[in-house]
């Protein structure tokens, strides 16, 4: 029997009111840690935690998803099992209460890895998933956020300086008692994004990756940057082939993101030994960690530490 580890994130960016998120992050990581301590798998724990994050309108996923240029909440999510390398993902889906649970169903029941749009929604109905109407996703903050972006004729990350509400993409990574790893990620995308745009969150190897030979990774930030650098898999390669530990691999991956594409965002990582790490090229990142029996919530870092941690 080995110790368990769990990390969750709620996005990266300019976090103006970090204390707003602390209670939710702590409660959710404690809930997931409880499952792992009772013997649940890493896969069960990450899906559980991300579903709870999706239910909280503080975060840009599920109910709290940002609105696209057409005023719709279209969600993406993915999950990966580090023991088997099985993965499931959904993109550009509308109305599904918990996209991460649908991604898990794609992995377990569809024979596919990625389903999108209407096809993914039909599969959700076949599997008797709960759907919500548009009002469930159209919170006052999100409507105001979209209106502001439209006035400025811009798209915006949920944690960018262009927005008032500092919320974000969510994810979780875990190692269970058996030493198995898993990762899950979920997002509503970018404020005022064009219809049809998909970021990194549902792309295995870009926004999400897990392999027992290396680590489990969940990313957040400008999706195009993470896709072009396949950043989740890149971080895993640093662990597997360069024998980096979690924190070193996380920082090396973000350094690579910045050096190659001047990328903005962050990631969380738990390695094959259960060590946890995080790094970001933004002023702050929302994370909570359970490791060695201790819960730690980190909602931001001062700018000098952030700049040093990424070697910019």
XYZ file of N, CA and C in Angstrom, residues 33-304:
816
model
N -9.683 13.668 -1.549
C -8.713 12.979 -0.703
C -9.386 11.915 0.149
N -10.607 12.218 0.590
C -11.351 11.231 1.357
C -11.616 9.972 0.552
N -11.979 10.134 -0.704
C -12.207 8.972 -1.569
C -10.925 8.152 -1.722
N -9.808 8.832 -2.014
C -8.544 8.116 -2.191
C -8.129 7.392 -0.915
N -8.318 8.029 0.221
C -7.930 7.424 1.494
C -8.769 6.205 1.822
N -9.988 6.167 1.282
C -10.875 5.021 1.494
C -10.666 3.915 0.467
N -9.749 4.131 -0.487
C -9.435 3.085 -1.445
C -9.952 3.292 -2.845
N -10.582 4.434 -3.128
C -11.048 4.698 -4.489
C -9.857 4.869 -5.425
N -10.116 4.659 -6.707
C -9.044 4.776 -7.693
C -8.748 6.241 -7.990
N -7.569 6.474 -8.547
C -7.217 7.821 -8.978
C -8.212 8.332 -10.006
N -8.650 7.461 -10.903
C -9.616 7.840 -11.927
C -10.927 8.311 -11.307
N -11.425 7.571 -10.335
C -12.662 7.970 -9.652
C -12.481 9.315 -8.958
N -11.332 9.523 -8.348
C -11.097 10.754 -7.587
C -11.046 11.976 -8.493
N -10.351 11.871 -9.642
C -10.237 13.062 -10.494
C -11.573 13.407 -11.144
N -12.337 12.404 -11.535
C -13.658 12.686 -12.108
C -14.560 13.313 -11.053
N -14.517 12.799 -9.848
C -15.307 13.344 -8.744
C -14.961 14.812 -8.486
N -13.684 15.112 -8.387
C -13.269 16.490 -8.083
C -13.626 17.443 -9.214
N -13.398 17.047 -10.449
C -13.704 17.938 -11.561
C -15.212 18.147 -11.680
N -16.003 17.130 -11.408
C -17.455 17.311 -11.430
C -17.904 18.326 -10.382
N -17.292 18.294 -9.206
C -17.619 19.283 -8.176
C -17.211 20.683 -8.615
N -16.063 20.805 -9.256
C -15.638 22.103 -9.780
C -16.590 22.593 -10.871
N -17.095 21.678 -11.693
C -18.071 22.037 -12.729
C -19.378 22.546 -12.124
N -19.736 22.040 -10.958
C -20.992 22.453 -10.315
C -20.893 23.816 -9.644
N -19.674 24.303 -9.437
C -19.461 25.570 -8.738
C -19.335 26.699 -9.765
N -20.256 27.664 -9.770
C -20.205 28.733 -10.783
C -19.011 29.668 -10.650
N -18.188 29.490 -9.624
C -16.964 30.275 -9.516
C -15.990 29.976 -10.640
N -16.064 28.771 -11.207
C -15.032 28.307 -12.125
C -15.561 28.164 -13.546
N -14.653 28.319 -14.503
C -15.001 28.279 -15.920
C -15.069 26.837 -16.422
N -16.133 26.150 -16.016
C -16.399 24.772 -16.436
C -17.819 24.442 -15.993
N -18.502 23.579 -16.736
C -19.851 23.217 -16.342
C -20.733 24.436 -16.162
N -21.346 24.556 -14.997
C -22.292 25.640 -14.747
C -21.659 27.013 -14.901
N -20.395 27.162 -14.545
C -19.736 28.464 -14.600
C -19.063 28.774 -15.920
N -19.354 28.005 -16.960
C -18.660 28.185 -18.237
C -18.881 29.578 -18.816
N -17.828 30.110 -19.423
C -17.939 31.392 -20.106
C -18.803 31.226 -21.352
N -19.250 32.345 -21.916
C -20.135 32.331 -23.077
C -19.345 32.678 -24.337
N -19.695 31.997 -25.437
C -19.002 32.269 -26.697
C -19.642 33.450 -27.414
N -19.205 33.724 -28.641
C -19.667 34.904 -29.376
C -21.167 34.874 -29.649
N -21.757 33.687 -29.625
C -23.188 33.548 -29.852
C -23.983 33.513 -28.553
N -23.295 33.724 -27.421
C -23.962 33.733 -26.127
C -24.254 32.360 -25.564
N -23.585 31.336 -26.088
C -23.821 29.960 -25.646
C -22.663 29.465 -24.797
N -22.970 28.582 -23.867
C -21.952 27.901 -23.067
C -21.678 26.552 -23.716
N -20.537 26.425 -24.369
C -20.123 25.171 -24.997
C -18.920 24.629 -24.231
N -19.019 23.387 -23.811
C -18.053 22.837 -22.861
C -17.176 21.753 -23.484
N -15.959 21.654 -22.979
C -14.997 20.620 -23.358
C -14.504 19.929 -22.090
N -14.162 18.651 -22.191
C -13.612 17.943 -21.043
C -12.889 16.686 -21.506
N -11.973 16.209 -20.669
C -11.274 14.962 -20.973
C -10.836 14.280 -19.693
N -10.540 12.985 -19.826
C -10.066 12.185 -18.705
C -9.136 11.123 -19.261
N -8.099 10.762 -18.474
C -7.162 9.729 -18.918
C -6.727 8.869 -17.745
N -6.650 7.563 -17.995
C -6.267 6.558 -17.017
C -4.806 6.188 -17.250
N -3.941 6.480 -16.283
C -2.526 6.220 -16.447
C -2.150 4.752 -16.426
N -3.014 3.913 -15.895
C -2.715 2.472 -15.840
C -2.885 1.819 -17.202
N -3.952 2.180 -17.910
C -4.288 1.523 -19.173
C -4.029 2.390 -20.403
N -3.807 3.687 -20.202
C -3.720 4.695 -21.260
C -5.049 4.878 -21.992
N -6.134 4.392 -21.416
C -7.454 4.688 -21.966
C -7.775 6.154 -21.702
N -8.501 6.775 -22.629
C -8.852 8.183 -22.490
C -10.212 8.433 -23.123
N -10.881 9.472 -22.646
C -12.153 9.898 -23.213
C -12.259 11.405 -23.175
N -12.918 11.983 -24.183
C -13.029 13.436 -24.243
C -14.270 13.844 -25.017
N -14.767 15.043 -24.711
C -15.882 15.646 -25.431
C -15.536 17.098 -25.704
N -16.076 17.632 -26.803
C -15.794 19.025 -27.156
C -17.032 19.667 -27.753
N -17.174 20.975 -27.482
C -18.250 21.799 -28.038
C -19.621 21.194 -27.770
N -19.838 20.791 -26.500
C -21.139 20.229 -26.127
C -21.950 21.266 -25.371
N -23.258 21.153 -25.513
C -24.170 22.126 -24.920
C -25.170 21.407 -24.009
N -25.352 21.939 -22.798
C -26.430 21.487 -21.928
C -26.113 20.355 -20.988
N -24.991 19.662 -21.156
C -24.647 18.546 -20.274
C -24.160 19.098 -18.940
N -24.781 18.671 -17.868
C -24.470 19.233 -16.548
C -23.019 18.996 -16.154
N -22.516 17.798 -16.373
C -21.147 17.471 -15.991
C -20.386 16.876 -17.176
N -19.747 17.733 -17.963
C -19.003 17.249 -19.134
C -17.932 16.214 -18.802
N -17.285 16.314 -17.639
C -16.226 15.363 -17.314
C -16.790 13.959 -17.150
N -18.003 13.840 -16.642
C -18.605 12.512 -16.509
C -18.955 11.938 -17.878
N -19.318 12.811 -18.802
C -19.569 12.350 -20.164
C -18.255 11.903 -20.813
N -17.163 12.638 -20.580
C -15.861 12.225 -21.103
C -15.483 10.846 -20.570
N -15.765 10.601 -19.301
C -15.494 9.285 -18.709
C -16.331 8.200 -19.387
N -17.594 8.520 -19.677
C -18.459 7.557 -20.363
C -17.965 7.274 -21.777
N -17.454 8.305 -22.459
C -16.866 8.096 -23.788
C -15.719 7.090 -23.685
N -14.890 7.237 -22.684
C -13.760 6.335 -22.480
C -14.223 4.908 -22.214
N -15.230 4.766 -21.382
C -15.632 3.451 -20.907
C -16.624 2.739 -21.825
N -17.447 3.502 -22.560
C -18.596 2.867 -23.214
C -18.719 3.102 -24.710
N -17.930 4.010 -25.275
C -18.164 4.357 -26.684
C -17.227 3.651 -27.662
N -16.086 3.199 -27.185
C -15.081 2.667 -28.094
C -14.281 3.745 -28.799
N -14.530 4.994 -28.454
C -13.835 6.133 -29.048
C -13.041 6.877 -27.981
N -12.276 7.871 -28.417
C -11.580 8.762 -27.487
C -12.247 10.124 -27.436
N -12.628 10.683 -28.580
C -13.161 12.043 -28.621
C -14.462 12.088 -29.414
N -15.511 12.634 -28.786
C -16.779 12.907 -29.456
C -17.057 14.401 -29.344
N -17.635 14.988 -30.388
C -17.841 16.440 -30.408
C -19.277 16.788 -30.779
N -19.689 17.981 -30.347
C -20.930 18.598 -30.783
C -22.160 17.722 -30.661
N -22.975 17.730 -31.710
C -24.239 17.001 -31.700
C -24.046 15.512 -31.443
N -22.996 14.943 -32.001
C -22.752 13.517 -31.803
C -22.493 13.181 -30.350
N -21.718 14.024 -29.677
C -21.458 13.809 -28.259
C -22.733 13.966 -27.442
N -23.569 14.934 -27.825
C -24.827 15.143 -27.104
C -25.789 13.977 -27.308
N -25.821 13.414 -28.522
C -26.663 12.233 -28.751
C -26.183 11.067 -27.898
N -24.874 10.897 -27.818
C -24.330 9.842 -26.971
C -24.720 10.065 -25.514
N -24.677 11.322 -25.060
C -25.065 11.641 -23.683
C -26.518 11.245 -23.420
N -27.385 11.499 -24.380
C -28.798 11.126 -24.204
C -28.967 9.608 -24.197
N -28.205 8.928 -25.038
C -28.242 7.466 -25.042
C -27.841 6.906 -23.679
N -26.899 7.578 -23.045
C -26.405 7.146 -21.733
C -27.201 7.750 -20.580
N -28.279 8.454 -20.920
C -29.212 9.035 -19.935
C -28.525 10.036 -19.005
N -27.697 10.896 -19.600
C -27.067 11.950 -18.826
C -28.050 13.081 -18.555
N -27.826 13.773 -17.432
C -28.646 14.931 -17.080
C -28.280 16.120 -17.953
N -29.303 16.782 -18.495
C -29.122 18.022 -19.254
C -29.773 19.172 -18.487
N -29.235 20.361 -18.668
C -29.794 21.569 -18.081
C -30.144 22.546 -19.196
N -31.108 23.447 -18.920
C -31.454 24.448 -19.925
C -30.427 25.573 -19.927
N -30.535 26.488 -20.876
C -29.521 27.539 -21.037
C -29.401 28.435 -19.814
N -30.506 28.648 -19.102
C -30.468 29.533 -17.936
C -29.545 29.005 -16.847
N -29.378 27.698 -16.767
C -28.489 27.100 -15.767
C -27.063 27.607 -15.952
N -26.646 27.805 -17.201
C -25.279 28.201 -17.517
C -25.105 29.719 -17.645
N -26.199 30.456 -17.828
C -26.091 31.901 -18.069
C -26.135 32.668 -16.743
N -25.054 32.633 -16.000
C -24.993 33.380 -14.748
C -24.824 34.868 -15.053
N -25.174 35.717 -14.098
C -25.066 37.163 -14.292
C -23.634 37.573 -14.624
N -22.683 36.975 -13.938
C -21.274 37.313 -14.180
C -20.859 36.984 -15.602
N -21.290 35.835 -16.092
C -20.888 35.421 -17.428
C -21.526 36.303 -18.508
N -22.772 36.686 -18.310
C -23.434 37.569 -19.269
C -22.719 38.916 -19.324
N -22.376 39.461 -18.148
C -21.662 40.743 -18.094
C -20.273 40.626 -18.696
N -19.625 39.513 -18.462
C -18.285 39.274 -18.980
C -18.290 39.255 -20.507
N -19.289 38.587 -21.086
C -19.401 38.540 -22.543
C -19.690 39.931 -23.109
N -20.589 40.663 -22.467
C -20.924 42.007 -22.946
C -19.690 42.902 -22.963
N -18.869 42.800 -21.935
C -17.649 43.606 -21.878
C -16.690 43.228 -22.999
N -16.526 41.937 -23.244
C -15.631 41.499 -24.315
C -16.137 41.956 -25.681
N -17.446 41.925 -25.885
C -18.008 42.357 -27.166
C -17.817 43.856 -27.369
N -17.946 44.629 -26.287
C -17.734 46.071 -26.412
C -16.317 46.380 -26.855
N -15.379 45.561 -26.409
C -13.970 45.781 -26.737
C -13.550 45.024 -27.995
N -14.506 44.278 -28.587
C -14.224 43.507 -29.803
C -13.023 42.591 -29.599
N -13.065 41.795 -28.505
C -11.948 40.935 -28.197
C -12.439 39.623 -27.608
N -11.571 38.622 -27.657
C -11.770 37.422 -26.865
C -10.890 37.564 -25.636
N -11.189 36.813 -24.588
C -10.412 36.956 -23.364
C -10.371 35.650 -22.603
N -9.197 35.331 -22.075
C -9.102 34.258 -21.096
C -9.927 34.648 -19.879
N -10.450 33.658 -19.188
C -11.269 33.944 -18.022
C -10.470 34.605 -16.911
N -9.164 34.421 -16.902
C -8.309 35.057 -15.905
C -7.472 36.181 -16.488
N -7.842 36.685 -17.654
C -7.033 37.742 -18.251
C -7.364 39.087 -17.626
N -6.498 40.051 -17.838
C -6.720 41.387 -17.301
C -7.907 42.083 -17.961
N -8.378 41.533 -19.076
C -9.491 42.154 -19.785
C -10.830 41.892 -19.117
N -10.859 40.998 -18.145
C -12.119 40.631 -17.515
C -12.109 41.008 -16.048
N -13.311 41.204 -15.511
C -13.438 41.526 -14.094
C -13.492 40.279 -13.236
N -14.164 39.238 -13.723
C -14.299 38.003 -12.962
C -13.097 37.110 -13.246
N -12.353 36.752 -12.216
C -11.138 35.972 -12.412
C -11.404 34.516 -12.076
N -11.883 33.808 -13.032
C -12.267 32.414 -12.851
C -11.440 31.560 -13.784
N -11.671 30.239 -13.867
C -10.829 29.504 -14.788
C -11.167 28.067 -15.049
N -10.576 27.548 -16.109
C -10.572 26.134 -16.442
C -10.226 25.316 -15.201
N -10.748 24.090 -15.115
C -10.507 23.269 -13.931
C -9.866 21.948 -14.313
N -9.221 21.324 -13.334
C -8.622 20.022 -13.586
C -8.194 19.351 -12.300
N -7.846 18.066 -12.415
C -7.391 17.299 -11.260
C -6.441 16.210 -11.724
N -5.450 15.909 -10.887
C -4.523 14.809 -11.109
C -4.375 14.053 -9.798
N -4.164 12.731 -9.884
C -4.118 11.944 -8.650
C -3.280 10.687 -8.820
N -2.789 10.199 -7.683
C -2.139 8.892 -7.564
C -2.834 8.155 -6.433
N -3.254 6.916 -6.668
C -4.010 6.174 -5.663
C -3.130 5.178 -4.907
N -3.761 4.396 -4.037
C -3.024 3.457 -3.184
C -2.255 2.410 -3.978
N -2.744 2.098 -5.173
C -2.083 1.103 -6.014
C -0.944 1.689 -6.846
N -0.750 2.993 -6.739
C 0.265 3.645 -7.535
C -0.201 4.034 -8.915
N -1.509 3.907 -9.180
C -2.053 4.282 -10.481
C -2.312 5.785 -10.541
N -2.145 6.353 -11.734
C -2.311 7.780 -11.967
C -3.514 8.050 -12.848
N -4.078 9.255 -12.726
C -5.177 9.679 -13.598
C -5.217 11.198 -13.638
N -5.792 11.715 -14.727
C -5.942 13.161 -14.899
C -7.279 13.458 -15.553
N -7.829 14.637 -15.239
C -9.071 15.098 -15.869
C -9.046 16.616 -15.956
N -9.658 17.153 -17.008
C -9.693 18.594 -17.243
C -11.046 18.959 -17.831
N -11.550 20.165 -17.506
C -12.836 20.614 -18.041
C -12.823 22.127 -18.193
N -13.501 22.634 -19.227
C -13.495 24.075 -19.468
C -14.716 24.523 -20.257
N -15.015 25.803 -20.117
C -15.997 26.463 -20.980
C -15.331 27.244 -22.092
N -14.001 27.217 -22.149
C -13.277 27.873 -23.234
C -12.909 29.306 -22.927
N -12.985 30.148 -23.955
C -12.546 31.532 -23.894
C -13.754 32.452 -24.083
N -13.822 33.524 -23.318
C -14.911 34.489 -23.432
C -15.003 35.018 -24.870
N -16.204 34.978 -25.444
C -16.462 35.552 -26.771
C -15.727 34.810 -27.885
N -15.357 33.548 -27.653
C -14.674 32.784 -28.701
C -15.626 32.500 -29.861
N -15.074 32.347 -31.045
C -15.896 32.059 -32.216
C -16.527 30.677 -32.087
N -17.705 30.512 -32.649
C -18.376 29.220 -32.643
C -17.498 28.189 -33.340
N -17.369 27.023 -32.737
C -16.558 25.960 -33.314
C -15.143 25.889 -32.791
N -14.697 26.926 -32.049
C -13.337 26.909 -31.519
C -13.229 25.880 -30.393
N -12.152 25.102 -30.411
C -11.862 24.129 -29.359
C -10.430 24.352 -28.893
N -10.234 24.375 -27.588
C -8.902 24.558 -27.029
C -8.231 23.245 -26.676
N -7.334 23.297 -25.695
C -6.516 22.124 -25.368
C -7.170 21.146 -24.420
N -8.172 21.582 -23.661
C -8.691 20.748 -22.575
C -9.171 19.365 -23.010
N -9.811 19.208 -24.183
C -10.218 17.869 -24.590
C -9.184 17.127 -25.438
N -8.009 17.732 -25.626
C -6.994 17.139 -26.484
C -5.987 16.372 -25.629
N -6.019 15.042 -25.745
C -5.103 14.210 -24.971
C -3.671 14.500 -25.423
N -2.797 14.762 -24.447
C -1.413 15.110 -24.731
C -1.160 16.594 -24.747
N -2.212 17.381 -24.942
C -2.073 18.840 -24.925
C -2.524 19.403 -23.586
N -3.803 19.185 -23.240
C -4.336 19.700 -21.984
C -4.417 18.682 -20.877
N -4.376 17.398 -21.229
C -4.528 16.314 -20.253
C -3.645 15.142 -20.663
N -2.988 14.520 -19.684
C -2.224 13.309 -19.971
C -1.975 12.564 -18.668
N -1.970 11.228 -18.737
C -1.635 10.400 -17.576
C -1.023 9.090 -18.052
N 0.067 8.699 -17.417
C 0.755 7.451 -17.729
C 1.498 7.018 -16.474
N 1.265 5.797 -16.015
C 1.932 5.311 -14.816
C 3.449 5.315 -14.931
N 3.976 5.333 -16.143
C 5.423 5.366 -16.319
C 6.013 6.742 -16.047
N 5.168 7.761 -15.973
C 5.693 9.122 -15.800
C 4.878 9.917 -14.787
N 3.723 10.436 -15.200
C 2.986 11.355 -14.341
C 1.581 11.573 -14.886
N 0.803 12.335 -14.152
C -0.512 12.810 -14.589
C -0.470 14.328 -14.624
N -1.038 14.919 -15.680
C -0.933 16.362 -15.917
C -2.279 16.920 -16.327
N -2.620 18.101 -15.802
C -3.778 18.873 -16.278
C -3.345 20.319 -16.458
N -3.702 20.891 -17.609
C -3.234 22.222 -17.982
C -4.370 23.233 -18.024
N -4.003 24.515 -17.991
C -4.958 25.607 -18.117
C -4.262 26.816 -18.716
N -4.958 27.530 -19.588
C -4.352 28.712 -20.193
C -4.831 28.913 -21.609
N -3.993 29.510 -22.453
C -4.340 29.736 -23.848
C -4.232 28.407 -24.584
N -5.364 27.831 -24.941
C -5.391 26.474 -25.461
C -4.540 26.258 -26.682
N -4.514 27.233 -27.579
C -3.727 27.090 -28.795
C -2.242 26.911 -28.486
N -1.755 27.600 -27.449
C -0.348 27.466 -27.055
C -0.049 26.048 -26.568
N -0.969 25.477 -25.815
C -0.762 24.144 -25.261
C -0.894 23.069 -26.338
N -1.766 23.289 -27.310
C -1.893 22.334 -28.411
C -0.623 22.318 -29.245
N -0.111 23.493 -29.574
C 1.067 23.577 -30.440
C 2.313 22.987 -29.790
N 2.353 22.961 -28.463
C 3.518 22.412 -27.764
C 3.235 21.039 -27.145
N 2.020 20.491 -27.375
C 1.594 19.240 -26.714
C 2.143 19.198 -25.295
N 1.744 20.213 -24.509
C 2.468 20.480 -23.276
C 2.298 19.407 -22.204
N 1.108 18.814 -22.095
C 0.921 17.784 -21.075
C 1.848 16.595 -21.329
N 1.923 16.167 -22.574
C 2.822 15.059 -22.923
C 4.281 15.475 -22.788
N 4.590 16.715 -23.132
C 5.955 17.208 -22.973
C 6.395 17.129 -21.518
N 5.519 17.536 -20.604
C 5.844 17.444 -19.175
C 6.081 15.998 -18.763
N 5.257 15.093 -19.294
C 5.416 13.679 -18.965
C 6.743 13.134 -19.479
N 7.173 13.592 -20.638
C 8.469 13.155 -21.177
C 9.618 13.609 -20.292
N 9.492 14.782 -19.694
C 10.537 15.249 -18.788
C 10.682 14.308 -17.591
N 9.550 13.755 -17.117
C 9.593 12.804 -16.005
C 10.131 11.460 -16.466
N 9.574 10.942 -17.571
C 9.911 9.586 -18.001
C 11.330 9.462 -18.551
N 11.741 10.429 -19.356
C 13.004 10.277 -20.071
C 14.154 11.107 -19.502
N 13.829 12.120 -18.696
C 14.885 12.918 -18.077
C 14.934 12.750 -16.562
N 14.071 11.873 -16.042
C 14.036 11.543 -14.612
C 13.828 12.762 -13.723
N 13.074 13.743 -14.222
C 12.745 14.904 -13.407
C 11.657 14.554 -12.401
N 11.718 15.174 -11.228
C 10.638 15.059 -10.263
C 9.551 16.081 -10.596
N 8.430 16.003 -9.884
C 7.225 16.735 -10.259
C 7.439 18.235 -10.435
N 7.970 18.890 -9.422
C 8.114 20.343 -9.489
C 9.084 20.754 -10.602
N 10.180 20.016 -10.735
C 11.153 20.318 -11.771
C 10.543 20.145 -13.162
N 9.766 19.079 -13.349
C 9.138 18.832 -14.644
C 8.092 19.884 -14.968
N 7.309 20.290 -13.971
C 6.293 21.318 -14.190
C 6.946 22.626 -14.632
N 8.021 23.021 -13.937
C 8.698 24.269 -14.292
C 9.363 24.173 -15.662
N 9.953 23.017 -15.963
C 10.596 22.850 -17.266
C 9.575 22.925 -18.390
N 8.397 22.353 -18.162
C 7.359 22.388 -19.193
C 6.874 23.811 -19.444
N 6.652 24.575 -18.384
C 6.201 25.957 -18.572
C 7.311 26.805 -19.179
N 8.545 26.532 -18.821
C 9.655 27.240 -19.454
C 9.668 26.957 -20.955
N 9.418 25.705 -21.332
C 9.352 25.322 -22.752
C 8.199 26.048 -23.439
N 7.047 26.118 -22.769
C 5.878 26.818 -23.318
C 6.212 28.279 -23.622
N 6.883 28.926 -22.690
C 7.232 30.332 -22.855
C 8.295 30.511 -23.936
N 9.313 29.678 -23.881
C 10.421 29.822 -24.834
C 9.987 29.567 -26.269
N 9.109 28.595 -26.481
C 8.769 28.220 -27.849
C 7.659 29.076 -28.451
N 6.615 29.396 -27.649
C 5.465 30.107 -28.230
C 5.011 31.289 -27.381
N 5.847 31.694 -26.407
C 5.485 32.777 -25.490
C 4.117 32.499 -24.872
N 3.921 31.250 -24.446
C 2.610 30.786 -23.994
C 2.229 31.264 -22.614
N 0.923 31.395 -22.397
C 0.375 31.822 -21.116
C -0.476 30.715 -20.524
N -0.224 30.386 -19.264
C -1.027 29.389 -18.584
C -0.247 28.689 -17.501
N -0.751 27.543 -17.088
C -0.110 26.785 -16.024
C -0.509 25.328 -16.087
N 0.105 24.526 -15.208
C -0.240 23.115 -15.141
C -0.023 22.597 -13.728
N -0.710 21.495 -13.429
C -0.469 20.737 -12.203
C -0.016 19.346 -12.607
N 0.786 18.711 -11.736
C 1.397 17.439 -12.091
C 1.619 16.615 -10.836
N 1.268 15.331 -10.888
C 1.666 14.385 -9.854
C 2.460 13.283 -10.537
N 3.672 13.007 -10.041
C 4.528 12.045 -10.730
C 4.308 10.632 -10.205
N 5.028 9.676 -10.785
C 4.806 8.259 -10.488
C 5.120 7.900 -9.045
N 5.877 8.751 -8.344
C 6.172 8.529 -6.928
C 5.207 9.267 -6.008
N 4.249 10.000 -6.582
C 3.277 10.725 -5.780
C 3.675 12.128 -5.413
N 4.808 12.593 -5.952
C 5.229 13.973 -5.698
C 4.398 14.922 -6.554
N 4.091 16.091 -6.014
C 3.221 17.057 -6.687
C 3.997 18.309 -7.088
N 3.627 18.894 -8.215
C 4.248 20.123 -8.657
C 3.282 20.960 -9.455
N 3.568 22.248 -9.516
C 2.784 23.160 -10.336
C 3.704 24.261 -10.836
N 3.327 24.868 -11.955
C 4.066 26.010 -12.483
C 3.134 26.782 -13.390
N 3.461 28.069 -13.626
C 2.608 28.907 -14.449
C 3.401 30.073 -14.996
N 2.981 30.560 -16.153
C 3.602 31.746 -16.759
C 2.680 32.947 -16.652
N 1.767 32.887 -15.723
C 0.815 33.956 -15.423
C 1.087 34.437 -14.003
N 0.555 35.605 -13.614
C 0.829 36.097 -12.255
C 0.319 35.200 -11.140
N -0.717 34.396 -11.395
C -1.253 33.562 -10.340
C -1.867 32.295 -10.877
N -2.170 31.347 -9.972
C -2.831 30.102 -10.330
C -3.573 29.586 -9.111
N -4.759 29.040 -9.333
C -5.588 28.519 -8.251
C -5.377 27.013 -8.145
N -4.808 26.543 -7.029
C -4.589 25.118 -6.843
C -4.842 24.711 -5.404
N -5.124 23.421 -5.228
C -5.186 22.817 -3.902
C -4.565 21.432 -4.005
N -3.830 21.041 -2.966
C -3.057 19.804 -2.982
C -3.307 19.004 -1.717
N -3.426 17.688 -1.882
C -3.403 16.769 -0.745
C -2.236 15.814 -0.962
N -1.240 15.891 -0.094
C -0.081 15.026 -0.188
C 0.489 14.794 1.197
N 0.892 13.560 1.464
C 1.449 13.180 2.765
C 0.496 13.564 3.896
N -0.801 13.445 3.622
C -1.815 13.677 4.633
C -2.132 15.129 4.925
N -1.565 16.055 4.148
C -1.727 17.485 4.412
C -2.403 18.159 3.220
N -3.367 19.042 3.496
C -4.030 19.841 2.469
C -3.375 21.216 2.415
N -3.082 21.669 1.199
C -2.515 23.008 1.015
C -3.248 23.685 -0.131
N -3.699 24.920 0.093
C -4.371 25.704 -0.936
C -3.463 26.858 -1.319
N -3.220 27.021 -2.627
C -2.413 28.130 -3.139
C -3.241 28.872 -4.178
N -3.495 30.145 -3.931
C -4.365 30.899 -4.821
C -3.630 31.936 -5.643
N -2.410 32.252 -5.298
C -1.632 33.187 -6.112
C -0.198 33.161 -5.640
N 0.661 33.760 -6.440
C 2.034 33.994 -6.027
C 2.402 35.413 -6.406
N 3.286 36.017 -5.657
C 3.769 37.348 -6.014
C 4.492 37.281 -7.355
N 4.461 38.361 -8.098
C 5.035 38.381 -9.438
C 6.514 38.000 -9.477
N 7.371 38.476 -8.555
C 8.782 38.085 -8.649
C 8.991 36.579 -8.556
